[in-house]
mmCIF file of C-alpha atoms and ligand atoms in Angstrom:
data_model
loop_
_atom_site.group_PDB
_atom_site.id
_atom_site.type_symbol
_atom_site.label_atom_id
_atom_site.label_comp_id
_atom_site.label_asym_id
_atom_site.label_seq_id
_atom_site.Cartn_x
_atom_site.Cartn_y
_atom_site.Cartn_z
ATOM 1 C CA MET A 1 6.952 17.918 3.448
ATOM 2 C CA ARG A 2 3.235 17.702 3.228
ATOM 3 C CA VAL A 3 0.764 16.471 0.832
ATOM 4 C CA GLU A 4 0.403 19.287 -1.800
ATOM 5 C CA PHE A 5 -2.014 19.820 -4.674
ATOM 6 C CA LYS A 6 -1.204 22.597 -7.012
ATOM 7 C CA GLU A 7 -1.996 23.944 -10.454
ATOM 8 C CA LEU A 8 1.010 23.889 -12.874
ATOM 9 C CA GLU A 9 1.883 26.933 -14.879
ATOM 10 C CA THR A 10 0.648 26.457 -18.475
ATOM 11 C CA VAL A 11 1.629 28.205 -21.539
ATOM 12 C CA SER A 12 -1.230 28.390 -23.767
ATOM 13 C CA ASP A 13 -1.548 29.738 -27.458
ATOM 14 C CA PRO A 14 -3.633 28.668 -30.524
ATOM 15 C CA ARG A 15 -1.487 25.640 -31.032
ATOM 16 C CA GLY A 16 -2.518 24.175 -27.558
ATOM 17 C CA HIS A 17 -0.855 24.010 -24.177
ATOM 18 C CA LEU A 18 2.419 23.460 -22.886
ATOM 19 C CA VAL A 19 3.198 22.506 -19.171
ATOM 20 C CA SER A 20 6.715 22.339 -17.855
ATOM 21 C CA ILE A 21 7.697 20.551 -14.593
ATOM 22 C CA GLU A 22 10.898 21.652 -13.123
ATOM 23 C CA VAL A 23 12.819 19.868 -10.394
ATOM 24 C CA GLY A 24 13.528 22.232 -7.468
ATOM 25 C CA ARG A 25 10.578 24.335 -8.634
ATOM 26 C CA SER A 26 7.482 22.575 -9.193
ATOM 27 C CA ILE A 27 8.777 19.381 -7.621
ATOM 28 C CA PRO A 28 10.628 19.609 -4.281
ATOM 29 C CA PHE A 29 12.744 16.401 -4.806
ATOM 30 C CA PRO A 30 15.115 14.923 -7.410
ATOM 31 C CA VAL A 31 13.368 12.565 -9.878
ATOM 32 C CA ARG A 32 15.006 9.037 -10.223
ATOM 33 C CA ARG A 33 12.100 7.104 -11.650
ATOM 34 C CA VAL A 34 9.161 7.794 -13.884
ATOM 35 C CA TYR A 35 6.218 5.367 -14.561
ATOM 36 C CA TYR A 36 2.726 5.500 -15.760
ATOM 37 C CA ILE A 37 -0.453 3.644 -15.154
ATOM 38 C CA TYR A 38 -3.342 3.357 -17.677
ATOM 39 C CA GLY A 39 -5.797 0.870 -19.057
ATOM 40 C CA ASN A 40 -7.864 0.732 -15.946
ATOM 41 C CA LYS A 41 -10.945 -0.342 -17.549
ATOM 42 C CA ASP A 42 -13.231 -1.528 -14.830
ATOM 43 C CA GLY A 43 -12.403 1.108 -12.322
ATOM 44 C CA LYS A 44 -10.500 -1.278 -9.970
ATOM 45 C CA PRO A 45 -8.877 0.640 -7.174
ATOM 46 C CA ARG A 46 -5.016 0.648 -6.835
ATOM 47 C CA GLY A 47 -2.486 1.616 -4.280
ATOM 48 C CA TYR A 48 -3.357 0.671 -0.600
ATOM 49 C CA HIS A 49 0.105 1.170 0.670
ATOM 50 C CA ALA A 50 2.448 3.778 2.139
ATOM 51 C CA HIS A 51 6.202 4.351 1.337
ATOM 52 C CA LYS A 52 8.831 4.440 4.170
ATOM 53 C CA ARG A 53 10.922 6.966 2.255
ATOM 54 C CA VAL A 54 9.871 7.523 -1.435
ATOM 55 C CA LYS A 55 8.312 10.764 -2.360
ATOM 56 C CA GLN A 56 6.142 11.143 -5.550
ATOM 57 C CA ALA A 57 4.446 13.534 -7.674
ATOM 58 C CA LEU A 58 1.240 12.565 -9.479
ATOM 59 C CA ILE A 59 -0.176 13.897 -12.779
ATOM 60 C CA CYS A 60 -3.228 12.716 -14.497
ATOM 61 C CA LEU A 61 -2.327 13.300 -18.172
ATOM 62 C CA ASN A 62 -5.559 12.101 -19.515
ATOM 63 C CA GLY A 63 -9.103 11.319 -18.086
ATOM 64 C CA ARG A 64 -9.531 11.353 -14.343
ATOM 65 C CA LEU A 65 -9.152 9.654 -11.042
ATOM 66 C CA LYS A 66 -9.443 10.068 -7.350
ATOM 67 C CA VAL A 67 -6.550 9.840 -4.843
ATOM 68 C CA GLY A 68 -7.351 9.203 -1.197
ATOM 69 C CA VAL A 69 -4.423 10.195 1.082
ATOM 70 C CA ASP A 70 -4.219 9.452 4.705
ATOM 71 C CA ASP A 71 -1.438 10.512 7.107
ATOM 72 C CA GLY A 72 -2.674 8.276 9.987
ATOM 73 C CA LYS A 73 -4.796 10.954 11.383
ATOM 74 C CA THR A 74 -6.683 12.675 8.470
ATOM 75 C CA ARG A 75 -7.966 11.430 5.222
ATOM 76 C CA THR A 76 -8.225 13.787 2.210
ATOM 77 C CA VAL A 77 -9.516 12.858 -1.387
ATOM 78 C CA TYR A 78 -8.094 14.882 -4.416
ATOM 79 C CA GLU A 79 -9.602 14.514 -7.778
ATOM 80 C CA LEU A 80 -6.910 14.619 -10.551
ATOM 81 C CA LYS A 81 -8.937 15.680 -13.787
ATOM 82 C CA SER A 82 -6.416 17.822 -15.680
ATOM 83 C CA PRO A 83 -2.860 17.486 -16.905
ATOM 84 C CA ARG A 84 -2.374 20.887 -15.212
ATOM 85 C CA GLU A 85 -2.652 19.384 -11.740
ATOM 86 C CA LEU A 86 0.037 18.066 -9.696
ATOM 87 C CA LEU A 87 -0.444 15.987 -6.441
ATOM 88 C CA ILE A 88 2.804 15.657 -4.258
ATOM 89 C CA ILE A 89 2.706 12.671 -1.906
ATOM 90 C CA PRO A 90 5.694 12.535 0.691
ATOM 91 C CA GLU A 91 6.868 9.508 2.524
ATOM 92 C CA MET A 92 4.541 7.950 5.211
ATOM 93 C CA ILE A 93 1.184 8.691 3.591
ATOM 94 C CA TRP A 94 -1.289 5.932 2.825
ATOM 95 C CA ARG A 95 -2.690 6.292 -0.679
ATOM 96 C CA VAL A 96 -5.576 4.681 -2.490
ATOM 97 C CA MET A 97 -6.209 5.581 -6.208
ATOM 98 C CA TYR A 98 -9.727 4.965 -7.454
ATOM 99 C CA GLY A 99 -12.521 6.274 -9.745
ATOM 100 C CA PHE A 100 -10.384 5.850 -12.813
ATOM 101 C CA SER A 101 -12.073 6.879 -15.958
ATOM 102 C CA PRO A 102 -11.370 4.192 -18.632
ATOM 103 C CA ASP A 103 -8.983 6.714 -20.421
ATOM 104 C CA ALA A 104 -7.034 7.764 -17.442
ATOM 105 C CA ILE A 105 -3.293 8.072 -17.678
ATOM 106 C CA LEU A 106 -1.560 8.609 -14.468
ATOM 107 C CA LEU A 107 2.107 9.721 -14.613
ATOM 108 C CA VAL A 108 4.111 9.287 -11.493
ATOM 109 C CA LEU A 109 7.595 10.891 -10.762
ATOM 110 C CA ALA A 110 9.358 9.361 -7.802
ATOM 111 C CA ASP A 111 12.644 10.338 -6.105
ATOM 112 C CA GLN A 112 13.955 6.870 -5.693
ATOM 113 C CA HIS A 113 14.220 3.597 -7.832
ATOM 114 C CA TYR A 114 11.826 0.733 -7.347
ATOM 115 C CA ASP A 115 12.231 -1.170 -4.143
ATOM 116 C CA GLU A 116 9.463 -3.348 -2.758
ATOM 117 C CA ALA A 117 11.147 -3.067 0.700
ATOM 118 C CA ASP A 118 10.117 0.643 0.765
ATOM 119 C CA TYR A 119 6.510 -0.301 0.809
ATOM 120 C CA ILE A 120 4.107 -0.693 3.803
ATOM 121 C CA ARG A 121 1.123 -2.656 2.324
ATOM 122 C CA ASP A 122 -0.571 -3.336 5.670
ATOM 123 C CA TYR A 123 -2.761 -0.499 7.213
ATOM 124 C CA GLU A 124 -2.249 -1.534 10.830
ATOM 125 C CA THR A 125 1.650 -1.650 10.293
ATOM 126 C CA PHE A 126 1.366 1.891 8.761
ATOM 127 C CA LEU A 127 -0.601 3.179 11.754
ATOM 128 C CA GLN A 128 1.852 1.497 14.150
ATOM 129 C CA ALA A 129 4.802 3.152 12.241
ATOM 130 C CA VAL A 130 3.032 6.623 12.362
ATOM 131 C CA ARG A 131 2.358 6.259 16.153
ATOM 132 C CA GLU A 132 6.084 5.417 16.684
ATOM 133 C CA LYS A 133 7.163 8.739 15.007
ATOM 134 C CA THR A 134 4.534 10.805 16.822
ATOM 135 C CA PRO A 135 5.316 12.234 20.295
ATOM 136 C CA PRO A 136 2.502 12.148 22.889
ATOM 137 C CA GLY A 137 0.083 14.912 22.038
ATOM 138 C CA GLY A 138 2.230 16.218 19.173
ATOM 139 C CA ALA A 139 2.460 16.151 15.381
ATOM 140 C CA PRO A 140 4.741 13.694 13.652
ATOM 141 C CA ARG A 141 8.352 14.980 13.708
HETATM 142 C C1 T46 B 201 2.462 4.333 -5.811
HETATM 143 C C2 T46 B 201 1.301 4.387 -6.696
HETATM 144 C C3 T46 B 201 0.706 5.901 -7.140
HETATM 145 C C4 T46 B 201 7.725 -2.072 -10.697
HETATM 146 O O1 T46 B 201 8.271 -3.185 -11.080
HETATM 147 N N1 T46 B 201 8.119 -1.070 -10.704
HETATM 148 C C5 T46 B 201 7.809 0.210 -10.354
HETATM 149 O O2 T46 B 201 8.399 1.226 -10.514
HETATM 150 C C6 T46 B 201 6.449 0.163 -9.692
HETATM 151 C C7 T46 B 201 5.816 1.356 -9.221
HETATM 152 C C8 T46 B 201 5.788 -1.061 -9.674
HETATM 153 N N2 T46 B 201 6.353 -2.163 -10.083
HETATM 154 C C9 T46 B 201 5.701 -3.525 -9.928
HETATM 155 C C10 T46 B 201 5.572 -3.847 -8.561
HETATM 156 C C11 T46 B 201 4.037 -4.738 -8.757
HETATM 157 O O3 T46 B 201 4.465 -6.032 -9.119
HETATM 158 O O4 T46 B 201 4.460 -3.438 -10.687
HETATM 159 C C12 T46 B 201 3.453 -4.086 -9.851
HETATM 160 C C13 T46 B 201 2.340 -3.169 -9.603
HETATM 161 O O5 T46 B 201 2.638 -2.199 -8.479
HETATM 162 P P1 T46 B 201 1.565 -1.829 -7.417
HETATM 163 O O6 T46 B 201 0.667 -2.798 -7.065
HETATM 164 O O7 T46 B 201 2.427 -1.170 -6.272
HETATM 165 O O8 T46 B 201 0.899 -0.560 -8.232
HETATM 166 P P2 T46 B 201 -0.117 0.509 -7.548
HETATM 167 O O9 T46 B 201 -0.663 1.197 -8.751
HETATM 168 O O10 T46 B 201 -0.819 -0.105 -6.495
HETATM 169 O O11 T46 B 201 0.853 1.665 -6.843
HETATM 170 C C14 T46 B 201 1.753 2.389 -7.727
HETATM 171 C C15 T46 B 201 3.203 2.425 -7.038
HETATM 172 O O12 T46 B 201 3.599 1.047 -6.707
HETATM 173 C C16 T46 B 201 3.216 3.238 -5.671
HETATM 174 O O13 T46 B 201 4.521 3.408 -5.344
HETATM 175 O O14 T46 B 201 2.543 5.238 -4.967
HETATM 176 O O15 T46 B 201 1.317 3.706 -8.018
#
């Protein structure tokens, strides 16, 4: 599974918009945990970690923010600025969320319950773990 940024199907009519997220269709993993982040008034960055196993899907329900993702080789920045956008982050991706607008609400759907032992919060440890999974001259298995 790779980082994936996609537009969610939206049903619009004069009453507004409806976005439906279906496990197995829009999200390629079961959802066991839902949390949301809001009230980032001073734009302080969050994240700075990777997950050993947890996969997540991020949706900015209101406002906007940026998400930098890093697989140990390549860094990419996505701007989440619409509740129609979905960012899927698989395991072993370093992420940083920043540039929060004061009204940003970030919804996160995760495939596992919260477990601090799943976090890699040190970047050098993350790079080392990526190297251990990468065969010489090849992509991570
Ligand atoms: C991620 C990004 C997108 C809990 O008690 N339960 C939870 O489900 C979560 C996610 C966190 N916590 C506690 C752990 C910390 O004491 O809440 C506190 C703040 O967590 P953290 O500093 O990890 O938050 P962020 O915004 O840096 O990262 C979060 C998620 O932790 C992480 O999995 O990918 O959002």
